[in-house]
mmCIF file of C-alpha atoms in Angstrom:
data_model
loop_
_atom_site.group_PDB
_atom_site.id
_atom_site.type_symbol
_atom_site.label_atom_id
_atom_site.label_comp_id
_atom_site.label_asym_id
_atom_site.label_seq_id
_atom_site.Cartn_x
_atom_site.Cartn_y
_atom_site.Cartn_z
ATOM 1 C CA UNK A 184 62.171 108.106 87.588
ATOM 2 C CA UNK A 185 61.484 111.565 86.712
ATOM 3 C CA UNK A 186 64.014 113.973 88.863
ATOM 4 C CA UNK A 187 61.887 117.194 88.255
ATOM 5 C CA UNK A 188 58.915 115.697 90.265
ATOM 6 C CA UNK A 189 61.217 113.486 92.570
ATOM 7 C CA UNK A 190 62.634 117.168 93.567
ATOM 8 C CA UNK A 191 59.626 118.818 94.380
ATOM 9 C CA UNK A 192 58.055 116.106 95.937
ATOM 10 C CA UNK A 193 60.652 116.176 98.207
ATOM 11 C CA UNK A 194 60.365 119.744 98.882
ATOM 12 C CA UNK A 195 56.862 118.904 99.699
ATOM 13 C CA UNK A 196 57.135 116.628 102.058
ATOM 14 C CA UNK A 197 59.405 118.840 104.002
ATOM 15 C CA UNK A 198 56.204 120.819 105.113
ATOM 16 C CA UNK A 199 55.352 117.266 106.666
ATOM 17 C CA UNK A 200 58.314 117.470 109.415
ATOM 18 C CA UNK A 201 56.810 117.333 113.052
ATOM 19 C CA UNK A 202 53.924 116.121 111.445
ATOM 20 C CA UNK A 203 53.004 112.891 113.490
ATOM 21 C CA UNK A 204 50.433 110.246 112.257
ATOM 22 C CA UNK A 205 51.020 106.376 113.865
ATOM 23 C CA UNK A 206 51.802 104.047 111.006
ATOM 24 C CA UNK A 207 49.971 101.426 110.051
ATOM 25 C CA UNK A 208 50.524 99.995 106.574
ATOM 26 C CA UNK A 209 47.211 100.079 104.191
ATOM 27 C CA UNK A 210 45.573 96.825 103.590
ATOM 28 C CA UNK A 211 46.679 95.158 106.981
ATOM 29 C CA UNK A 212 47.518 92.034 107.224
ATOM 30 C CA UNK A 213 47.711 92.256 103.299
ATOM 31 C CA UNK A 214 50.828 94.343 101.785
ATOM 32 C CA UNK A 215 50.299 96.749 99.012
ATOM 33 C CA UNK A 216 52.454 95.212 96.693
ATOM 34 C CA UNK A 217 50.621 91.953 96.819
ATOM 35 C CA UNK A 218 48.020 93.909 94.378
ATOM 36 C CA UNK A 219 50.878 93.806 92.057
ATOM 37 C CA UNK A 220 52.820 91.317 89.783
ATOM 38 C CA UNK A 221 50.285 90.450 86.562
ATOM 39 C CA UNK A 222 52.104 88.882 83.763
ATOM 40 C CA UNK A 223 55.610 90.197 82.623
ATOM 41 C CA UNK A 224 55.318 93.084 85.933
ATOM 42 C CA UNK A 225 58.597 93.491 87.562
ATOM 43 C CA UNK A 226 57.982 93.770 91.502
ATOM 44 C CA UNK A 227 60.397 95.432 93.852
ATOM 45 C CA UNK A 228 59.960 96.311 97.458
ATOM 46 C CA UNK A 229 62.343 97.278 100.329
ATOM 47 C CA UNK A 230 62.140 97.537 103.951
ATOM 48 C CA UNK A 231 63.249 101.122 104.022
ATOM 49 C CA UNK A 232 63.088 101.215 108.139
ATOM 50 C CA UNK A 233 65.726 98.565 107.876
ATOM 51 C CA UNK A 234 68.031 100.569 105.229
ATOM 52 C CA UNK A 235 67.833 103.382 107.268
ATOM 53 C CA UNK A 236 69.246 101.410 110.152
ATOM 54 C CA UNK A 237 72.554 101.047 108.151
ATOM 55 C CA UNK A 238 71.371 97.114 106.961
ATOM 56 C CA UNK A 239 72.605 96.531 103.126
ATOM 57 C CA UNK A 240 75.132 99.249 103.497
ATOM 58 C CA UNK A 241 77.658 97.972 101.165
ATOM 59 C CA UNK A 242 74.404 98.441 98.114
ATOM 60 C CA UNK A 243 72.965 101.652 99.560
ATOM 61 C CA UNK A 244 74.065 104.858 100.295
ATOM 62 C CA UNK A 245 73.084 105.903 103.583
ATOM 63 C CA UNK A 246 72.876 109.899 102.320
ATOM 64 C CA UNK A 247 69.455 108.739 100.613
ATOM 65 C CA UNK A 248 68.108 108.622 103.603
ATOM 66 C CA UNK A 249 68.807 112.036 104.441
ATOM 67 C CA UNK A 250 65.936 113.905 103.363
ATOM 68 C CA UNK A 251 62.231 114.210 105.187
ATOM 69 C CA UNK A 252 60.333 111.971 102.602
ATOM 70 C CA UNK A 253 62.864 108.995 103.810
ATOM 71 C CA UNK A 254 62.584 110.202 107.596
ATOM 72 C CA UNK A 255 58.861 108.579 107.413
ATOM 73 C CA UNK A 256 59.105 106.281 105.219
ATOM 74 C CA UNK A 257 58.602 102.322 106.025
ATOM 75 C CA UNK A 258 58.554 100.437 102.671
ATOM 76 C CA UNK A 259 58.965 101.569 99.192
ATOM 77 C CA UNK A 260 57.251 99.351 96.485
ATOM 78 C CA UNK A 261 57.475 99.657 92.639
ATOM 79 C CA UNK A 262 55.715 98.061 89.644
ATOM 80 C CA UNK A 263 58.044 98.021 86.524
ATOM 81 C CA UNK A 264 56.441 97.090 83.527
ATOM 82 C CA UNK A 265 58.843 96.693 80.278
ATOM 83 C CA UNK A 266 57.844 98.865 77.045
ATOM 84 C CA UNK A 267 60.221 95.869 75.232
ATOM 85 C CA UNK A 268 60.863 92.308 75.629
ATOM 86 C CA UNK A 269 63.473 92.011 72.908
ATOM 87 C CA UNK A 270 66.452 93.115 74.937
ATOM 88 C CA UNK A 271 67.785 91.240 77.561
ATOM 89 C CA UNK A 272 69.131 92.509 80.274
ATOM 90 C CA UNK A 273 66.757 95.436 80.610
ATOM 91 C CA UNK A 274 67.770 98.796 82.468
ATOM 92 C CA UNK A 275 65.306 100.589 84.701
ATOM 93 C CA UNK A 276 64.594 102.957 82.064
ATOM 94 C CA UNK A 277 63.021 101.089 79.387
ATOM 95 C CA UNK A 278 60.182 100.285 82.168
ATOM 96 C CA UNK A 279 57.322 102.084 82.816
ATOM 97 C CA UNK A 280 57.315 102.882 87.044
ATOM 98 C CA UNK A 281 55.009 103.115 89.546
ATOM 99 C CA UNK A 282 54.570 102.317 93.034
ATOM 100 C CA UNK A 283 53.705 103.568 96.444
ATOM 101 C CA UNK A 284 55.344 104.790 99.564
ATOM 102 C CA UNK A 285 54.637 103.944 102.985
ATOM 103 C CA UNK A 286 55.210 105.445 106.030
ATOM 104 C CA UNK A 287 53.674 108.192 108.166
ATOM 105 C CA UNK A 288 52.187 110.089 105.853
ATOM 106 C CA UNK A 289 48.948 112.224 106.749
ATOM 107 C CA UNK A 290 46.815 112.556 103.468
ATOM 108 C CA UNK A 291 45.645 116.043 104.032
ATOM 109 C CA UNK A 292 49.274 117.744 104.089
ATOM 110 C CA UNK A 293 50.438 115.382 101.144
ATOM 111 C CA UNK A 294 47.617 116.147 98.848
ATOM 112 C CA UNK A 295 47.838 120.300 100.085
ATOM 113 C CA UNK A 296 51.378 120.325 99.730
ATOM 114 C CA UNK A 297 51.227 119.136 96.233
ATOM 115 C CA UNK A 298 48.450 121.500 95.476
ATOM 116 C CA UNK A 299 50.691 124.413 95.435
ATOM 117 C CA UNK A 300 53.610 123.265 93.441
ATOM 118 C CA UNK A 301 52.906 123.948 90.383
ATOM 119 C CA UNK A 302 51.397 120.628 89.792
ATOM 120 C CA UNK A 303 47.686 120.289 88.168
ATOM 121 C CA UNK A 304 44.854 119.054 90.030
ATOM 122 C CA UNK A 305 42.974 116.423 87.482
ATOM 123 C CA UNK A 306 40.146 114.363 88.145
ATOM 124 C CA UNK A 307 39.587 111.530 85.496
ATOM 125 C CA UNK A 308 37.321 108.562 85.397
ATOM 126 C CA UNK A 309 36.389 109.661 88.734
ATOM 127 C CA UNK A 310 39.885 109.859 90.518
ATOM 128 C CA UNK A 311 41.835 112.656 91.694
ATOM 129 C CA UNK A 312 45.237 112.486 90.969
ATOM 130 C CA UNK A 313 48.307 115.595 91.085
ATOM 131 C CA UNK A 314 50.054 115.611 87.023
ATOM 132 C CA UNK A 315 52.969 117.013 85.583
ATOM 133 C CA UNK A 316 56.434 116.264 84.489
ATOM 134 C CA UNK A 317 55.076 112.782 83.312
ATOM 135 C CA UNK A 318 53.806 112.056 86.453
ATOM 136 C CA UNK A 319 50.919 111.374 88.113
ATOM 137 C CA UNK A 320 50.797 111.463 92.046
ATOM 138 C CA UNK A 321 48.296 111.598 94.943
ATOM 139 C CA UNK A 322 48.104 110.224 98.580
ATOM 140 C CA UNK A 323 44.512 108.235 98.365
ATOM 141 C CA UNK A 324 44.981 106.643 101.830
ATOM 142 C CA UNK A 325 46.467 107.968 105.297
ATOM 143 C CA UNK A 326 50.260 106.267 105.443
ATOM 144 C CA UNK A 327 50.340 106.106 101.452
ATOM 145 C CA UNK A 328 51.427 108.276 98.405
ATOM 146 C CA UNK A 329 50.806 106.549 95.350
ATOM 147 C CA UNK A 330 52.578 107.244 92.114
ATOM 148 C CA UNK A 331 53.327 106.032 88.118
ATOM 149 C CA UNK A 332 54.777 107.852 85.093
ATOM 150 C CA UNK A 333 52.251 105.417 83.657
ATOM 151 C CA UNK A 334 48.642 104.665 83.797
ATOM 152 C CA UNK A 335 47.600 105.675 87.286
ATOM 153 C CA UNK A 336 43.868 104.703 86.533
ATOM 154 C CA UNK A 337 45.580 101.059 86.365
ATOM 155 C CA UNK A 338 47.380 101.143 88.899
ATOM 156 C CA UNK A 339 44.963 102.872 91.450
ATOM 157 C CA UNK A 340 42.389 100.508 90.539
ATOM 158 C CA UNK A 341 44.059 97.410 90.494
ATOM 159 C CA UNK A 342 45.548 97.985 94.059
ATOM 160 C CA UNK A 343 43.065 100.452 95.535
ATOM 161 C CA UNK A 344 39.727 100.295 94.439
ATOM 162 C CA UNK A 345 39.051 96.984 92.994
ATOM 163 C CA UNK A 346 42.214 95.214 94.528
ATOM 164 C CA UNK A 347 42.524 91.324 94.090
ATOM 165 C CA UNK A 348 45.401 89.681 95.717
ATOM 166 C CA UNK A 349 47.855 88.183 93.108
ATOM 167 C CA UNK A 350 50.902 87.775 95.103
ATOM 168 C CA UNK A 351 50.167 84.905 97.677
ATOM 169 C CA UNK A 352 50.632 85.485 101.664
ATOM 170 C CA UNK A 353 53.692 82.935 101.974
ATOM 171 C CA UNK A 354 55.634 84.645 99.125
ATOM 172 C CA UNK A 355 55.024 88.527 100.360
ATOM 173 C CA UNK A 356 55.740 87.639 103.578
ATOM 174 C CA UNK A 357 58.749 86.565 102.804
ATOM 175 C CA UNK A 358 59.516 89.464 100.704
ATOM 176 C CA UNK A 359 58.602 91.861 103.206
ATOM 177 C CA UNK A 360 60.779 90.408 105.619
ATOM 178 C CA UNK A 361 64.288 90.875 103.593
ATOM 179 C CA UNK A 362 66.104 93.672 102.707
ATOM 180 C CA UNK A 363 64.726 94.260 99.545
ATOM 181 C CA UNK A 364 63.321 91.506 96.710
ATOM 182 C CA UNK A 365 62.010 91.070 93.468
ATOM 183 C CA UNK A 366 59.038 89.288 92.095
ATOM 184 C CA UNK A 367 58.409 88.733 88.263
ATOM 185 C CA UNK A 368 55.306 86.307 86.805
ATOM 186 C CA UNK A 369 56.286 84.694 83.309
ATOM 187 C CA UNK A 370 59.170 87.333 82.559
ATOM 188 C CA UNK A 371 59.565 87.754 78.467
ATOM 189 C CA UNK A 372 62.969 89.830 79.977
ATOM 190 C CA UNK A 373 64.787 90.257 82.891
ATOM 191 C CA UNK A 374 66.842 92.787 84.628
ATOM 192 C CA UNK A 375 70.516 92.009 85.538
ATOM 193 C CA UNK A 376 70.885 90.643 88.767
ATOM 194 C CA UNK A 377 74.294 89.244 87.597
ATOM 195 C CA UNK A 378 73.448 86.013 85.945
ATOM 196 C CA UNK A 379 73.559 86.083 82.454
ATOM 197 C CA UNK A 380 70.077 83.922 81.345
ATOM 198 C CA UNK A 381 69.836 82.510 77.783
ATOM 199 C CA UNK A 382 66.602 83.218 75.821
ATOM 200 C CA UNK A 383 65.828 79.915 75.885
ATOM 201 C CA UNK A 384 65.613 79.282 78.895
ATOM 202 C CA UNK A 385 64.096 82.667 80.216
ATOM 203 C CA UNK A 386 61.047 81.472 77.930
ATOM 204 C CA UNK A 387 60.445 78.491 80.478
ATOM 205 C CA UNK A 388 60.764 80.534 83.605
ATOM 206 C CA UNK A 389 57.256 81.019 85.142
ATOM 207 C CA UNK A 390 57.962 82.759 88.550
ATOM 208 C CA UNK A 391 60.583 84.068 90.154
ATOM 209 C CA UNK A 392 61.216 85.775 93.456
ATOM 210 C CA UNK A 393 65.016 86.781 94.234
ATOM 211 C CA UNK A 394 65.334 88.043 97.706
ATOM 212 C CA UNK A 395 68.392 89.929 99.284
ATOM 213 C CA UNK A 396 69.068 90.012 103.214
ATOM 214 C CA UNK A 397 71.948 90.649 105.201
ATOM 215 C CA UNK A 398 72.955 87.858 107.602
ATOM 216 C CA UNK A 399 76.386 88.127 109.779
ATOM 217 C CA UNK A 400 77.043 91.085 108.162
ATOM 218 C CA UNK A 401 77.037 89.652 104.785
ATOM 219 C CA UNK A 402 74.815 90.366 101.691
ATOM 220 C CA UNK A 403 72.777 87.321 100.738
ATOM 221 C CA UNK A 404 70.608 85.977 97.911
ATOM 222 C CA UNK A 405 68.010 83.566 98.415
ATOM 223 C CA UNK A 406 64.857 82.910 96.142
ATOM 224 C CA UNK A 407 63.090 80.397 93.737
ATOM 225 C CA UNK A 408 62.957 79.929 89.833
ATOM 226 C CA UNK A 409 59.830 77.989 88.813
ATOM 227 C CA UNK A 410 60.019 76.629 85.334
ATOM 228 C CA UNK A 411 58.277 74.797 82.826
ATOM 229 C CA UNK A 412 59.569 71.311 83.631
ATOM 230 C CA UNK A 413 62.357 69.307 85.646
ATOM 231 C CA UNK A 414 64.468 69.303 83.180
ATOM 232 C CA UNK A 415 64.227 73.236 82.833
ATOM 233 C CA UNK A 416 64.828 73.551 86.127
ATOM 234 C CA UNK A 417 68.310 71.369 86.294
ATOM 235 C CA UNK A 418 69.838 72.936 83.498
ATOM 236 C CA UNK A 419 69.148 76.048 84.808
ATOM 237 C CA UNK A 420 70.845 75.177 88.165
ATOM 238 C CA UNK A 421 73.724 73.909 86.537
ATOM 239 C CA UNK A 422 73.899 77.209 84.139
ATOM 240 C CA UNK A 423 73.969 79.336 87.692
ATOM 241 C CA UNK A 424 77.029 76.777 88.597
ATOM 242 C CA UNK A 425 78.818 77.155 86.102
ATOM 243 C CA UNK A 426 78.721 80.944 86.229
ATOM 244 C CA UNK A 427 79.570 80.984 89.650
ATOM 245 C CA UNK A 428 82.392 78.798 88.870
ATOM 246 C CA UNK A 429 83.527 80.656 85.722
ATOM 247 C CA UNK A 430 83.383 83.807 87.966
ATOM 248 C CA UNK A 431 85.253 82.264 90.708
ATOM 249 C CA UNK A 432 88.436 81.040 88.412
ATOM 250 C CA UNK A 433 88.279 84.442 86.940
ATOM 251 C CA UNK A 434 88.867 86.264 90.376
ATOM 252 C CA UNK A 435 91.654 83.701 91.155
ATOM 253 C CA UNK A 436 89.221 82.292 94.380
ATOM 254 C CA UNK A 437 89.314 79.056 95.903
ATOM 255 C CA UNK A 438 86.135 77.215 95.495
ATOM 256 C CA UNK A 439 84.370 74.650 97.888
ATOM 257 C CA UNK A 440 81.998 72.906 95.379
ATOM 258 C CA UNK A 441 80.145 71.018 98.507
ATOM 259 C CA UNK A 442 79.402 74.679 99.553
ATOM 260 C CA UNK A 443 78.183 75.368 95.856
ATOM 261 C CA UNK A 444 75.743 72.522 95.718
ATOM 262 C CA UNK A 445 74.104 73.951 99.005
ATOM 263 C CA UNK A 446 73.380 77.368 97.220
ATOM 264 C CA UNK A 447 71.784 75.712 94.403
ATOM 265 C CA UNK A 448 69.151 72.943 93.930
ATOM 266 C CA UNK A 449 66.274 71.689 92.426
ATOM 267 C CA UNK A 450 63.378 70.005 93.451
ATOM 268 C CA UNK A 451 60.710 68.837 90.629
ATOM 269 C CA UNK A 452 60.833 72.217 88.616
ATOM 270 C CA UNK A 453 62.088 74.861 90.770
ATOM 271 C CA UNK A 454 65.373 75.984 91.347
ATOM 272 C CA UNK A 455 66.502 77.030 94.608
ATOM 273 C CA UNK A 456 68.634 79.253 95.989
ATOM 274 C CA UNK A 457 69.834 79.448 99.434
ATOM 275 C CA UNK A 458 72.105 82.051 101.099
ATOM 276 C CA UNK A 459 74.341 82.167 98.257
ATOM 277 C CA UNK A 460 76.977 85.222 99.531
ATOM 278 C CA UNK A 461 76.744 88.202 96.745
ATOM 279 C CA UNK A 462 79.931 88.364 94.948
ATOM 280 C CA UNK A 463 81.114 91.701 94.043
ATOM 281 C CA UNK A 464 79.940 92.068 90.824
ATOM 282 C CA UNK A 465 76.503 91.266 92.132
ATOM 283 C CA UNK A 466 76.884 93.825 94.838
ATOM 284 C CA UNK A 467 77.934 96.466 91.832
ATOM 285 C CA UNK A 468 74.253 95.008 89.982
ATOM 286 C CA UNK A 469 72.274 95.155 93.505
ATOM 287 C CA UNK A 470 73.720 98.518 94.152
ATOM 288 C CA UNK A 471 72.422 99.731 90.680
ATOM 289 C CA UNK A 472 69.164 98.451 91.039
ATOM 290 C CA UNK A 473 68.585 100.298 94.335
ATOM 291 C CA UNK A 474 70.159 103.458 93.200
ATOM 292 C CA UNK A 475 67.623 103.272 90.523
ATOM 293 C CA UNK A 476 65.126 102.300 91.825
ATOM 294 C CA UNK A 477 65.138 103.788 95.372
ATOM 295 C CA UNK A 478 67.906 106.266 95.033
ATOM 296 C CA UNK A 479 65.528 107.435 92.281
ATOM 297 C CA UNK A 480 62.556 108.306 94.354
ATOM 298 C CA UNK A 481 64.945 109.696 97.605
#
């Protein structure tokens, strides 16, 4: 993310404090993000109402939350689009970001406030939009600001304007209702979540959605991996086995392989994964990925 305009955005919204608007998240009962996730797009959303309750502290750091952009904030939601697929895993910064904010936002102070910093005022192709630094900003609904250091035309019209609904109810529900999660259609590349993926094999994944929740006080990933074929799918399982295993022997832990075979399964060609706890290099990945992603906006 671009700090110059993360900065003054958050400068801005500071003229939003005592500022009340009742929330309501655009698109009800759809979610924003549900616009998202066309071939090879990276989704990411988190329940920042939760975070800010102290949920997922051991991957977030609770000063993010300090500021008045996160004091109305709901949900963040990004759309990270790799500019290569040759390079595996692939850090934030090789994507190309965008995303919206939710929370109580009031459209007429957003869009003022960002007239006077410094900021131009553009309208192209018929939409009004904030520019500078790279960036491209604007709140086009009440209880959104909408961003990209990308194509915002794209991204306005594929989730505003002319929005079709690519994610499907049962899967954004379920996404909206952990921590924080991530959705990718046909990846070419992946990010590191902390399992290291053959080429391969990544070239017969067609969905995935990894979701991370907190349950008993303990970070947890759950998700699916739909492949190709059923054979795909089990030696994909027993890849994420053997890492676990591998990682396991390596830290000097005991390991209960009944427990391990109720993390992971497969059924036709999808892997599951159920509550697997996040081991502490995972936590170190997580963490990155929120610092990043989040921490980058905040």
């Amino acid at each position: 993310m671009k700090k110059s305009y993360l900065y003054i955005l958050i400068s801005l919204i500071i003229l939003m404090v005592g500022t009340s608007c009742a929330y309501r998240r655009p698109f009800y009962p759809e979610y924003w993000f549900q616009a998202l996730g066309q071939e090879g797009e990276f989704v990411m959303t988190a329940d920042i109402s939760r975070l800010k309750e102290g949920e997922g502290k051991e991957i977030v750091d609770q000063s993010l939350f300090d500021n008045p952009i996160a004091s109305k904030a709901e949900r963040i939601s990004l759309s990270l689009i790799p500019q290569e697929n040759d390079s595996y895993p692939l850090p934030l910064s090789s994507f190309v970001v965008g995303g919206a904010v939710e929370g109580k936002f009031s459209t007429l102070v957003v869009n003022t406030s960002l007239k006077f910093s410094g900021y131009m005022k553009t309208k192209e192709n018929g939409i009004v939009r904030y520019k500078g630094d790279g960036m491209s900003v604007y709140a086009p609904l009440k209880n959104l600001i909408l961003f990209t250091d990308g194509d915002y035309d794209d991204l306005y019209d594929r989730t505003i304007s002319s929005r079709e609904k690519v994610i499907e109810d049962s899967v954004a529900e379920a996404m909206a209702t952990s921590l924080f999660s991530l959705y990718v259609f046909e990846p070419e590349t992946l990010m590191d979540i902390g399992f290291e993926i053959p080429q391969v094999v990544l070239d017969e994944m067609e969905k995935t959605c990894i979701l991370f929740d907190e349950r008993g006080g303990e970070l947890v990933m759950t998700g699916i991996i739909e492949t190709t074929g059923d054979g795909t799918a089990r030696a994909l399982s027993t890849l994420l086995k053997n890492q676990v295993v591998q990682e396991k022997r390596r830290n000097g832990e005991t390991l209960d392989t009944k427990l391990l075979s109720t993390y992971f399964s497969v059924e036709d060609n999808v892997v599951k994964i159920i509550g697997y706890p996040l081991s502490s290099a995972m936590k170190e990945k997580a963490r990155g990925l929120m610092s990043s992603g989040i921490g980058g906006l905040f």
